[in-house]
Tab-separated table of C-alpha atoms and ligand atoms in Angstrom:
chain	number	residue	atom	x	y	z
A	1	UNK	CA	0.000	0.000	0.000
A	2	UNK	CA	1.344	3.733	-0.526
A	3	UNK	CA	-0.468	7.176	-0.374
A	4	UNK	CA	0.537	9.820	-2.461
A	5	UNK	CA	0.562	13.430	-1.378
A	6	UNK	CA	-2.739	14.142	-3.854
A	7	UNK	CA	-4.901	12.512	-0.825
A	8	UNK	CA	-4.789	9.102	-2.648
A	9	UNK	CA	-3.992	5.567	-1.953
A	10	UNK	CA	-2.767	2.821	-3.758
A	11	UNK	CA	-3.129	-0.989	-3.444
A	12	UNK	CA	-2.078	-3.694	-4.793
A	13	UNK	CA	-5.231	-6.009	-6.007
A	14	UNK	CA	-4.765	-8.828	-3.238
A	15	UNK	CA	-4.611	-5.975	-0.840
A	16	UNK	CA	-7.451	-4.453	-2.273
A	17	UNK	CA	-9.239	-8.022	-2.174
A	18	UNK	CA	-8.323	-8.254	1.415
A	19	UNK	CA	-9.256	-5.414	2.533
A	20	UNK	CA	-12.648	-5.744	0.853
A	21	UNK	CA	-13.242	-9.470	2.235
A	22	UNK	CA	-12.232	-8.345	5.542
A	23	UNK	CA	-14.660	-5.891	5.470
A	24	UNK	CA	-17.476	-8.219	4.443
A	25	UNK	CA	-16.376	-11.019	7.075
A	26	UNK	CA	-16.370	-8.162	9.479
A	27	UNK	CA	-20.097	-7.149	8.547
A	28	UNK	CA	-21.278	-10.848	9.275
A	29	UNK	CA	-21.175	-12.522	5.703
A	30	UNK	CA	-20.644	-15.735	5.446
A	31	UNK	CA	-17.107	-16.429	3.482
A	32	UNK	CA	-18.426	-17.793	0.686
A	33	UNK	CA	-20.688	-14.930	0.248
A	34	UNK	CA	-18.011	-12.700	1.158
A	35	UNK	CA	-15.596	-13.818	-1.610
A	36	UNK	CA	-18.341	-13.358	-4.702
A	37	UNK	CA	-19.037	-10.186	-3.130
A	38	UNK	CA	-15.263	-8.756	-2.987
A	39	UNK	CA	-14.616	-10.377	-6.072
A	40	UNK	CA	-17.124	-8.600	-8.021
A	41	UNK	CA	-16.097	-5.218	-6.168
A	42	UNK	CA	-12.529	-5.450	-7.012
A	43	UNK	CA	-13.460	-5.993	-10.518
A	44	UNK	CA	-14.867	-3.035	-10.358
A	45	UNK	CA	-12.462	-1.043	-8.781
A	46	UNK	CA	-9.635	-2.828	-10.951
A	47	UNK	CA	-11.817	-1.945	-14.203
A	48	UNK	CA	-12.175	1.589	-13.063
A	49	UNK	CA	-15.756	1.689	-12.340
A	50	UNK	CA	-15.553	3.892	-9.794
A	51	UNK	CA	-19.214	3.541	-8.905
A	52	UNK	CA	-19.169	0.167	-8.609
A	53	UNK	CA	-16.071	-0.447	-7.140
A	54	UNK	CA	-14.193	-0.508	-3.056
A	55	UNK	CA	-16.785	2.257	-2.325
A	56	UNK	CA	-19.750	0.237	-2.451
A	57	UNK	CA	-18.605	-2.095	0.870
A	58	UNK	CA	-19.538	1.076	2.607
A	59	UNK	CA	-23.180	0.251	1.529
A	60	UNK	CA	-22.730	-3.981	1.505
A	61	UNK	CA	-21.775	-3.342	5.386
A	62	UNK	CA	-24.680	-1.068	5.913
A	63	UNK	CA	-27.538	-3.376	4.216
A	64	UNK	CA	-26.104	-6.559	6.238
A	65	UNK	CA	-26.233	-3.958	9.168
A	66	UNK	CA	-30.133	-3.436	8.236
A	67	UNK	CA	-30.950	-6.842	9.056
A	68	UNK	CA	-32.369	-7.171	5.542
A	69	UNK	CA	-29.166	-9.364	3.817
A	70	UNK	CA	-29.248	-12.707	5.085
A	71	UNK	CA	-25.231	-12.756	5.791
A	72	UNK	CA	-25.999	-17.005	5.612
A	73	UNK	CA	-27.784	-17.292	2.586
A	74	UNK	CA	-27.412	-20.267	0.585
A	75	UNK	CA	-28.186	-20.025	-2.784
A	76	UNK	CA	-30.481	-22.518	-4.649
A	77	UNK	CA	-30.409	-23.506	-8.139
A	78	UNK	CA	-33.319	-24.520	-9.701
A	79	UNK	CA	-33.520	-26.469	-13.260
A	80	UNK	CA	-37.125	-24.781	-13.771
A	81	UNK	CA	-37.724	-25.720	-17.893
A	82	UNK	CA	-35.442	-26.914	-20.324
A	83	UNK	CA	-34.063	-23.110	-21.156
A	84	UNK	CA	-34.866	-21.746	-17.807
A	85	UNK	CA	-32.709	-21.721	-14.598
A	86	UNK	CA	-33.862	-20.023	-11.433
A	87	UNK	CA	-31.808	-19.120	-8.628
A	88	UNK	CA	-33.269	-18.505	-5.227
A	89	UNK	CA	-30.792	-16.292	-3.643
A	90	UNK	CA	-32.435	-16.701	-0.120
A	91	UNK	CA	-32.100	-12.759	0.474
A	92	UNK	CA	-28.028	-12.627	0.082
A	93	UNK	CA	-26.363	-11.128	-2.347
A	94	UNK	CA	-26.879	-11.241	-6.107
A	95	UNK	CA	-23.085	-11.966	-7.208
A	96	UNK	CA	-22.986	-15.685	-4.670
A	97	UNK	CA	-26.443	-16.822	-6.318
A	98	UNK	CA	-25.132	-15.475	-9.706
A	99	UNK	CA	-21.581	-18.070	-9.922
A	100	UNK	CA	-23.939	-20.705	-7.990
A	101	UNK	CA	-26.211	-20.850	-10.921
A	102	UNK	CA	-23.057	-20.427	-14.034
A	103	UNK	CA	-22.616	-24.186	-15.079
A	104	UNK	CA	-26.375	-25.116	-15.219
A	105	UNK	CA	-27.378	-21.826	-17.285
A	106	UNK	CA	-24.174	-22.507	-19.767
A	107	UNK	CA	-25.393	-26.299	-19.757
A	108	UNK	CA	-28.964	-25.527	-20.752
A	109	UNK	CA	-27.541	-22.226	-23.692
A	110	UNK	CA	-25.591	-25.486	-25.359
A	111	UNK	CA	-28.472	-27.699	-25.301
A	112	UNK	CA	-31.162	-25.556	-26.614
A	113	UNK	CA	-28.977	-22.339	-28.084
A	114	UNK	CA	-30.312	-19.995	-25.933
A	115	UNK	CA	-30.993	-19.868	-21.709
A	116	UNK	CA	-32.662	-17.578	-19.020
A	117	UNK	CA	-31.527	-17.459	-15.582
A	118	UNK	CA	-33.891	-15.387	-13.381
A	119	UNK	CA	-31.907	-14.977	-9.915
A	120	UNK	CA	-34.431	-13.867	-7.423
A	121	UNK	CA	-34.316	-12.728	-4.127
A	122	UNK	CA	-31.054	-11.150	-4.462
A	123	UNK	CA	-29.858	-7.669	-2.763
A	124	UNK	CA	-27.942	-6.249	-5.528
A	125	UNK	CA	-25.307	-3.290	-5.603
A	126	UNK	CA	-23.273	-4.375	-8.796
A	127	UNK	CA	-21.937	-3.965	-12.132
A	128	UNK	CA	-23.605	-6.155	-14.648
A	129	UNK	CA	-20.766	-6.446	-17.046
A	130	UNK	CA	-18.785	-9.160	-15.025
A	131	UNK	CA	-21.732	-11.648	-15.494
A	132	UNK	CA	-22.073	-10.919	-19.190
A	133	UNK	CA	-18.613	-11.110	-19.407
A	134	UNK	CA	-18.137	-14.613	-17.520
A	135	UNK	CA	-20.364	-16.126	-20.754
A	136	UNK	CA	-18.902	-14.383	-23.488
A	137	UNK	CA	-15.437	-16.192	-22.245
A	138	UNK	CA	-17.090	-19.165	-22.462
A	139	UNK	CA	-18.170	-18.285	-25.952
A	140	UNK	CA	-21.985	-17.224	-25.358
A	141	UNK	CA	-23.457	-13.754	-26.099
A	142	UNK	CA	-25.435	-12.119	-23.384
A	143	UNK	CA	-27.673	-9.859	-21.907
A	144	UNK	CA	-28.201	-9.026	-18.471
A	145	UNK	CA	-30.988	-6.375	-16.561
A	146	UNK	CA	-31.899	-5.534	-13.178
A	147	UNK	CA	-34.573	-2.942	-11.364
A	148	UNK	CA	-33.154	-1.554	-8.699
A	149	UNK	CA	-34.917	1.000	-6.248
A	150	UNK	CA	-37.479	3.910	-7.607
A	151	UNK	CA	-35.605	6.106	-7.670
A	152	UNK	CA	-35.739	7.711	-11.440
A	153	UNK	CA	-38.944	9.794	-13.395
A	154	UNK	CA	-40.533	8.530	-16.436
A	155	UNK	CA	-39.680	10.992	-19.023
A	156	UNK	CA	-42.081	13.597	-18.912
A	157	UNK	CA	-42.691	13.138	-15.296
A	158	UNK	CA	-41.227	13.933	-12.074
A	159	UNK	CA	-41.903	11.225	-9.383
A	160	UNK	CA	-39.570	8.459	-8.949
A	161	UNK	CA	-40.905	5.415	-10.695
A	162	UNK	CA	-38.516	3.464	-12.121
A	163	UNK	CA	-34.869	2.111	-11.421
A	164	UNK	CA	-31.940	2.910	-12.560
A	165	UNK	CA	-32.014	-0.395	-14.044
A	166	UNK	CA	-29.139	-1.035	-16.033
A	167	UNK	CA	-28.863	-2.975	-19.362
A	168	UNK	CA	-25.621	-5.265	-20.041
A	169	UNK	CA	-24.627	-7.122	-23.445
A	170	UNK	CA	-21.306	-9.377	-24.184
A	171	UNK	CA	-20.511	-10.487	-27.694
A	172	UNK	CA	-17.759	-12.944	-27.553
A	173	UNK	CA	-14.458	-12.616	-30.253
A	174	UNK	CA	-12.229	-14.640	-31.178
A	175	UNK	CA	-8.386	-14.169	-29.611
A	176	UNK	CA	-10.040	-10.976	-28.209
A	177	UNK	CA	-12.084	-9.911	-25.222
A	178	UNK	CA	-15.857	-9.951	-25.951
A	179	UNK	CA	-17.519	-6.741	-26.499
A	180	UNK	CA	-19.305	-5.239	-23.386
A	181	UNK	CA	-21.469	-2.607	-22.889
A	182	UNK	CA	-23.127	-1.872	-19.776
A	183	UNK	CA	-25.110	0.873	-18.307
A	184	UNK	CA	-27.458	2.384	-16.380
A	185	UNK	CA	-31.084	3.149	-18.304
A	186	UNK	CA	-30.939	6.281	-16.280
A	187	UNK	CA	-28.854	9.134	-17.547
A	188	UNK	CA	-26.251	8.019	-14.750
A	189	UNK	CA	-25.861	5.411	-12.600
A	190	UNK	CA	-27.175	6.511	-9.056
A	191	UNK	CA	-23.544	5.585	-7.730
A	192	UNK	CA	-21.540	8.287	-9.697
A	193	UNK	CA	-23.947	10.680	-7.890
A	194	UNK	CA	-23.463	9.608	-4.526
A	195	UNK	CA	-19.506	9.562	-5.545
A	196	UNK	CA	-20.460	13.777	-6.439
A	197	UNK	CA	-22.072	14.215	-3.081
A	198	UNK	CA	-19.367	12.437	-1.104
A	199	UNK	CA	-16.790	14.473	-2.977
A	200	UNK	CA	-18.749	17.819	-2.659
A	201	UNK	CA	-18.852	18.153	-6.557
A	202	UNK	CA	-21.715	19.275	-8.829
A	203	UNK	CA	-23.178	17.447	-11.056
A	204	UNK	CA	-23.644	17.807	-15.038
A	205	UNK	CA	-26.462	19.354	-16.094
A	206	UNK	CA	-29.616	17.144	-17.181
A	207	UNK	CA	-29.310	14.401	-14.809
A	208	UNK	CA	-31.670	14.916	-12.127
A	209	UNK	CA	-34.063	17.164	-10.853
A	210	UNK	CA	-34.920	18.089	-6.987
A	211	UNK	CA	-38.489	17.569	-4.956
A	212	UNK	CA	-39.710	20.347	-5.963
A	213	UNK	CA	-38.996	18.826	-10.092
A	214	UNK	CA	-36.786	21.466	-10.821
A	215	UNK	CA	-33.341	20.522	-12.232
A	216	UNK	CA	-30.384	20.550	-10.046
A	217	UNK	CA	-27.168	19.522	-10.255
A	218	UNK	CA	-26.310	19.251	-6.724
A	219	UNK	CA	-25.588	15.982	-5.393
A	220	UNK	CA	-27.884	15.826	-1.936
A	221	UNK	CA	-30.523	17.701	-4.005
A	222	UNK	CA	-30.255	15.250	-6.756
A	223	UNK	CA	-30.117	11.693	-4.470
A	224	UNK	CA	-33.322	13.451	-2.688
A	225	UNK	CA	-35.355	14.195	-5.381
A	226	UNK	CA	-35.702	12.281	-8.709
A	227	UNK	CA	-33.170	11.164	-11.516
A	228	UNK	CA	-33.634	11.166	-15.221
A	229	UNK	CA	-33.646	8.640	-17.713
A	230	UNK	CA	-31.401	8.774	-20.609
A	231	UNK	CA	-32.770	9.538	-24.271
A	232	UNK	CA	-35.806	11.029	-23.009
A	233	UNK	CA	-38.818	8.271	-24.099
A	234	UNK	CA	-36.315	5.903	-25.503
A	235	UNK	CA	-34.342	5.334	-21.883
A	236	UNK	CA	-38.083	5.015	-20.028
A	237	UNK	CA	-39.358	2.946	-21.866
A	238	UNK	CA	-36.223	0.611	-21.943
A	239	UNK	CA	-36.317	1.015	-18.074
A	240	UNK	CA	-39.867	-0.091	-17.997
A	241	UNK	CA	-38.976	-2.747	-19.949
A	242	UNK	CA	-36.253	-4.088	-17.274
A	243	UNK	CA	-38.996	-3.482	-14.439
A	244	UNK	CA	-41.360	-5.763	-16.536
A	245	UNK	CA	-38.939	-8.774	-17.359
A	246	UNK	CA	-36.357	-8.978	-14.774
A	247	UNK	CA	-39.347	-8.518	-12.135
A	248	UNK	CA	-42.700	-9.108	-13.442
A	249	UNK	CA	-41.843	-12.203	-16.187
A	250	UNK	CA	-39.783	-13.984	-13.210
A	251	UNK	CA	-42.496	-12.977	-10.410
A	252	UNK	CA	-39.858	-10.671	-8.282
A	253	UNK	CA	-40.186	-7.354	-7.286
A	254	UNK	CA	-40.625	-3.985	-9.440
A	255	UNK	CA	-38.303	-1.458	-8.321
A	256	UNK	CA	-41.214	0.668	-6.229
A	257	UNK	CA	-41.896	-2.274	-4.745
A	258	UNK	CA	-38.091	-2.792	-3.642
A	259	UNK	CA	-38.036	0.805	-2.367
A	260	UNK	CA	-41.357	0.012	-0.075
A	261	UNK	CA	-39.583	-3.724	1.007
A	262	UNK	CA	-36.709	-1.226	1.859
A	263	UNK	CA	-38.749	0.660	4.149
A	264	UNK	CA	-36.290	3.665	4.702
A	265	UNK	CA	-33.724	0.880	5.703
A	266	UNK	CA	-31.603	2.534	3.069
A	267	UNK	CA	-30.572	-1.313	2.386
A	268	UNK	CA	-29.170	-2.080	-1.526
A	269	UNK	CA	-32.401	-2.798	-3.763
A	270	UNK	CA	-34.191	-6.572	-3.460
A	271	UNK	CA	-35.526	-7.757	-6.335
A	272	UNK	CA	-34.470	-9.731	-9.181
A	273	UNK	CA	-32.042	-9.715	-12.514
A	274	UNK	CA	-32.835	-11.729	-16.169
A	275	UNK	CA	-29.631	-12.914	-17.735
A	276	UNK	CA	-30.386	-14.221	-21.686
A	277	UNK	CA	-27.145	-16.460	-22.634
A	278	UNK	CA	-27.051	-17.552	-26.498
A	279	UNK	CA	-24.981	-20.188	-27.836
A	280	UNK	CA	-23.428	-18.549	-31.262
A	281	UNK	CA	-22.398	-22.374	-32.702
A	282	UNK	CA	-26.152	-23.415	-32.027
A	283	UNK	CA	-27.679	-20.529	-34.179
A	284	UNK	CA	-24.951	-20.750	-36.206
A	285	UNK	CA	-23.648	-24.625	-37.247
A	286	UNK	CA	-20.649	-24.574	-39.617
A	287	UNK	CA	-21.359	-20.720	-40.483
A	288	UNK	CA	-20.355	-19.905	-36.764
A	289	UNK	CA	-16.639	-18.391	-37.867
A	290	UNK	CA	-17.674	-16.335	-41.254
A	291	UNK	CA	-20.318	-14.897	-39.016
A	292	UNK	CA	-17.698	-13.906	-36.224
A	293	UNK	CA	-15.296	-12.777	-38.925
A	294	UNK	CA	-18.492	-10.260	-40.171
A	295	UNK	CA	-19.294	-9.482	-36.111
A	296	UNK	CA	-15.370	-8.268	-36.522
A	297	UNK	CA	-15.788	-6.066	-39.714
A	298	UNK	CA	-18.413	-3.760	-37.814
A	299	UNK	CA	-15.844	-3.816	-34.871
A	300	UNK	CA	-13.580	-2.584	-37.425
A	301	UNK	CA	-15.440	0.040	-39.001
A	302	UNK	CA	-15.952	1.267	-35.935
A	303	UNK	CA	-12.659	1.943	-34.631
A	304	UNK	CA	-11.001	2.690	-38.112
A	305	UNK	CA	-12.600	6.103	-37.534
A	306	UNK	CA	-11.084	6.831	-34.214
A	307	UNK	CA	-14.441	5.692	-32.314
A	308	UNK	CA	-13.587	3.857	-29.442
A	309	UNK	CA	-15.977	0.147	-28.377
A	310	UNK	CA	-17.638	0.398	-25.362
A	311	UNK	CA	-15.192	-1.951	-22.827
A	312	UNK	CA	-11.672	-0.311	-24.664
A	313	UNK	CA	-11.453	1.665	-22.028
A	314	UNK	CA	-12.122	-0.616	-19.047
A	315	UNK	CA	-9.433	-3.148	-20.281
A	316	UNK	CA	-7.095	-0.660	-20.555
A	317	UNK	CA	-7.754	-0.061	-16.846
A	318	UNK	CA	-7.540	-3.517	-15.992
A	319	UNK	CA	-4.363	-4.018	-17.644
A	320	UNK	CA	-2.864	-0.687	-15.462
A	321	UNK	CA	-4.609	-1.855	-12.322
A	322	UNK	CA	-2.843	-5.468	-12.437
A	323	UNK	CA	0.554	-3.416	-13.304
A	324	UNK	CA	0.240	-0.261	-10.602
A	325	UNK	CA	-2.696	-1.852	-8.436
A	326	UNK	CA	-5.793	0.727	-8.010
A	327	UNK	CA	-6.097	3.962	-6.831
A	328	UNK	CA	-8.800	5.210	-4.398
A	329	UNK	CA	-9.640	8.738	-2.185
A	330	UNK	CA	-7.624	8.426	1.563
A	331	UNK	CA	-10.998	9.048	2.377
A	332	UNK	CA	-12.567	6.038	1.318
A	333	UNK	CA	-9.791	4.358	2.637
A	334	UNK	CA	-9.534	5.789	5.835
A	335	UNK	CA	-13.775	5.061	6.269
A	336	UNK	CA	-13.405	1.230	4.919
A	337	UNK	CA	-10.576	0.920	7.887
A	338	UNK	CA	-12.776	2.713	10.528
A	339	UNK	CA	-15.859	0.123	8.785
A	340	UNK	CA	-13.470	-2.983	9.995
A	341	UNK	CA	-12.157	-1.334	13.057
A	342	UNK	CA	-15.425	-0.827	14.206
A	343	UNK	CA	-16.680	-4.407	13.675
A	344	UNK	CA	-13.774	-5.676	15.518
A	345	UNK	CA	-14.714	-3.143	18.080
A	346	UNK	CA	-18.313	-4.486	18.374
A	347	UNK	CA	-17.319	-8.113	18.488
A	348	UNK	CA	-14.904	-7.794	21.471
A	349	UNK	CA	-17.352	-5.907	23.181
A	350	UNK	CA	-19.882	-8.628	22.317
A	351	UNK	CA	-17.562	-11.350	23.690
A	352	UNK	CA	-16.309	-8.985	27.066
A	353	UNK	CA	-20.023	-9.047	27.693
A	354	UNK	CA	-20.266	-12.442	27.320
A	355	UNK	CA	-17.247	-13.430	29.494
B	401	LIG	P1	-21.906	4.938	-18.331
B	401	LIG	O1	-22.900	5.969	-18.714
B	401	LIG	O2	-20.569	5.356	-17.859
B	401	LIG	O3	-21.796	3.932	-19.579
B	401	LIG	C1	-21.050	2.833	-19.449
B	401	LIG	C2	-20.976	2.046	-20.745
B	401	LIG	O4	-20.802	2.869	-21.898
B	401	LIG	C3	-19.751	1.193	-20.651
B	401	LIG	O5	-19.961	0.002	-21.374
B	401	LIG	C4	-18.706	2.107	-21.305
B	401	LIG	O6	-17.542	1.419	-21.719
B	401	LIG	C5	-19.496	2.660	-22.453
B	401	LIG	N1	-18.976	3.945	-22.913
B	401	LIG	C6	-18.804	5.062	-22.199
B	401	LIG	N2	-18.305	6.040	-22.967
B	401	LIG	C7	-18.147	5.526	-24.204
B	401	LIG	C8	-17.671	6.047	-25.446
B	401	LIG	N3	-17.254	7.282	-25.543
B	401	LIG	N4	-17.637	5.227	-26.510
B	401	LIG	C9	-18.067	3.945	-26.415
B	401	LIG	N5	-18.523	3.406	-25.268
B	401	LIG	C10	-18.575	4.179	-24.186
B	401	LIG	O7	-22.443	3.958	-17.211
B	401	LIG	P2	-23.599	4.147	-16.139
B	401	LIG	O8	-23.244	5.262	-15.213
B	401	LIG	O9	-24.911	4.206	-16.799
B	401	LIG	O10	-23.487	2.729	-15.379
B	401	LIG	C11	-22.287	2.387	-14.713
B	401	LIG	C12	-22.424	1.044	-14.062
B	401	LIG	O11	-23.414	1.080	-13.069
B	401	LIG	C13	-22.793	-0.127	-14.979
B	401	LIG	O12	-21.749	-1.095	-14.860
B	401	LIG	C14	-24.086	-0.672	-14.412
B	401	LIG	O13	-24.228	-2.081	-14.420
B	401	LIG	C15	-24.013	-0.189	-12.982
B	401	LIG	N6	-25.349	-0.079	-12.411
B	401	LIG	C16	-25.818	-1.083	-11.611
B	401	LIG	C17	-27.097	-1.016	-11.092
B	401	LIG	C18	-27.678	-2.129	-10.283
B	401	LIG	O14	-28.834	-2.052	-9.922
B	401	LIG	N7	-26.982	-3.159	-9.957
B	401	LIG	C19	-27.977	0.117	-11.372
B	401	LIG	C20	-27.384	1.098	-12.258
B	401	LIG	C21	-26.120	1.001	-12.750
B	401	LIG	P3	-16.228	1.506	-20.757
B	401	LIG	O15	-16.584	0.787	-19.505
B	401	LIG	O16	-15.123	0.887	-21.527
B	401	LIG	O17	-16.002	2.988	-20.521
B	402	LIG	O1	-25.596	2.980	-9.259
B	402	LIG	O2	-27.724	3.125	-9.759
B	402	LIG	C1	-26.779	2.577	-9.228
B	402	LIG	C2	-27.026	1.319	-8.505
B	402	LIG	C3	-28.187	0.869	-8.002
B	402	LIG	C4	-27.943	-0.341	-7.415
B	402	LIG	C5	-26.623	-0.594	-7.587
B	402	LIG	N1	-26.088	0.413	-8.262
């Protein structure tokens, strides 16, 4: 670990993995649930996505804290229809239900070409892209939505309806990593504006608007009234859509209803999350490589003219992070030491009283 003089520190990634795990363990998860949940926050951090990165255990520590996460859960897989897997993820965390339920959803994608795995019951916090991206290196494309809390207005509206629901796709390519996007249907994801308000910045314009439905681009303003979809009509409905197949179509909650479950708990969302996995060589036979090869001409023709793919830039941070480790505020270092100091704090008092 070093800190720099700009108010930074560094780690290494098995620091930053131990510090997150220690963190978890400390806020009563069990340790299998406590490694899928560090893992998928140091990809985040290691990728760069700030919002979904070390930051986050703040608000995995809190929600166990709630009483809502069940710190024991144990996943459990369901083989529900010949393309459909369920996983019951007994109120833990999305990410331990999600790698419970990997081998049976890829199983069922090669049998019948394509898959759904509903995970319900879940508290979830994270990115999408490192589920999409755990079939595309196994060869499958795939999508991936969530609700989340109510928390964003229809377009032409200004109560909080809908989550901020984010969309995910992975296109696998040969000798390459797949092709990822993933983001929030709202114009940002609700994380980079609680990053704003914890760094005391402002916001860009046309994100969210207050209470009162006027727009702001303060921070506490913003988290307190309502955010904004992206594209207008085109991100609502697309967020509807996530609140209607990744809750309604596998029977778990809409994102209002999350909110209400939540009860002012301030808990991560509970709901659900649709993953769609297709197997390319069972569309595709014997044409599966031309039809790769043509996948790779629009990559092409995209990037011969200086656009960039969505995912360039997060493997470019990956590749950093593993060389130079990952970089976060002193701050947020300095409150996810005081988070495990204060667990260990708890327990010995727990155990003096005991004794
Ligand atoms: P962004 O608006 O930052 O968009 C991210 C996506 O767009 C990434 O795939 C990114 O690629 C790509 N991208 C960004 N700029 C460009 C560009 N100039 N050219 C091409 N592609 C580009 O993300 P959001 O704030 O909407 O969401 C961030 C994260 O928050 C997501 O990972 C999402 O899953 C997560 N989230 C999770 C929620 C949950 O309930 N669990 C709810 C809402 C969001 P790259 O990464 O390479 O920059
Ligand atoms: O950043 O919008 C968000 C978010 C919601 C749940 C997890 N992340």
């Amino acid at each position: 670990m070093s800190t720099s003089p700009g108010d930074t520190v560094t780690l290494s990634l098995e620091e930053a993995f131990d510090l997150s795990r220690n963190a978890l363990l400390g806020a009563g998860l069990s340790a299998e649930q406590a490694q899928a949940v560090a893992e998928v926050i140091v990809a985040g951090q290691r990728d760069e996505c700030h919002s979904h990165g070390l930051y986050r255990l703040i608000g995995c520590a809190h929600s166990v804290r709630t009483g809502k996460v069940n710190p024991v859960a144990n996943p459990v897989v369901v083989d529900t229809a010949p393309s459909i897997v369920k996983v019951d993820a007994d109120f833990g965390f999305s990410s331990f239900a999600f790698n419970k339920a990997i081998p049976l959803a890829a199983e069922k994608a090669r049998q019948q070409g394509l898959a759904a795995l509903a995970i319900n019951n879940c508290f979830h916090f994270s990115a999408l892209w490192p589920e999409v991206e755990t079939f595309a290196q196994q060869g499958f494309a795939a999508i991936a939505m969530t609700p989340s809390h109510s928390w964003v207005a229809p377009a032409g509206g200004t109560k909080p309806v809908l989550g901020t629901n984010p969309f995910a796709f992975a296109w696998p390519r040969p000798q390459r990593p797949p092709f990822v996007f993933d983001f929030a249907t709202s114009a940002t994801a609700r994380g980079e504006i609680e990053l704003h308000r914890r760094a005391g910045t402002s916001l860009q314009p046309g994100l969210a608007i207050d209470e009162r439905g006027i727009p702001t681009t303060n921070a506490a303003e913003a988290l307190k009234g309502a955010m904004l979809t992206f594209g207008g009509h085109k991100g609502s409905a697309l967020s509807a859509m996530v609140e209607l197949l990744a809750g309604s179509l596998i029977g778990d909650m809409l994102s209002l209803e999350s909110q209400e479950f939540d009860a002012g708990a301030g808990a991560a969302p509970c709901h659900g999350e649709l993953l769609l996995i297709f197997d390319l060589a069972k569309f595709l036979g014997g044409a599966l490589n031309d039809n790769l090869a043509r996948a790779e001409r629009l990559f092409d023709a995209i990037v011969t003219q200086g656009a960039r793919l969505p995912s360039q830039r997060r493997y470019e941070a990956r590749q950093r992070s593993r060389k130079y480790g990952v970089t976060i505020p002193k701050k947020l270092y300095d409150d996810l030491v005081a988070l495990i100091n204060d667990h260990l704090e708890t327990s010995d008092r727990a155990i003096s009283e005991r004794t």
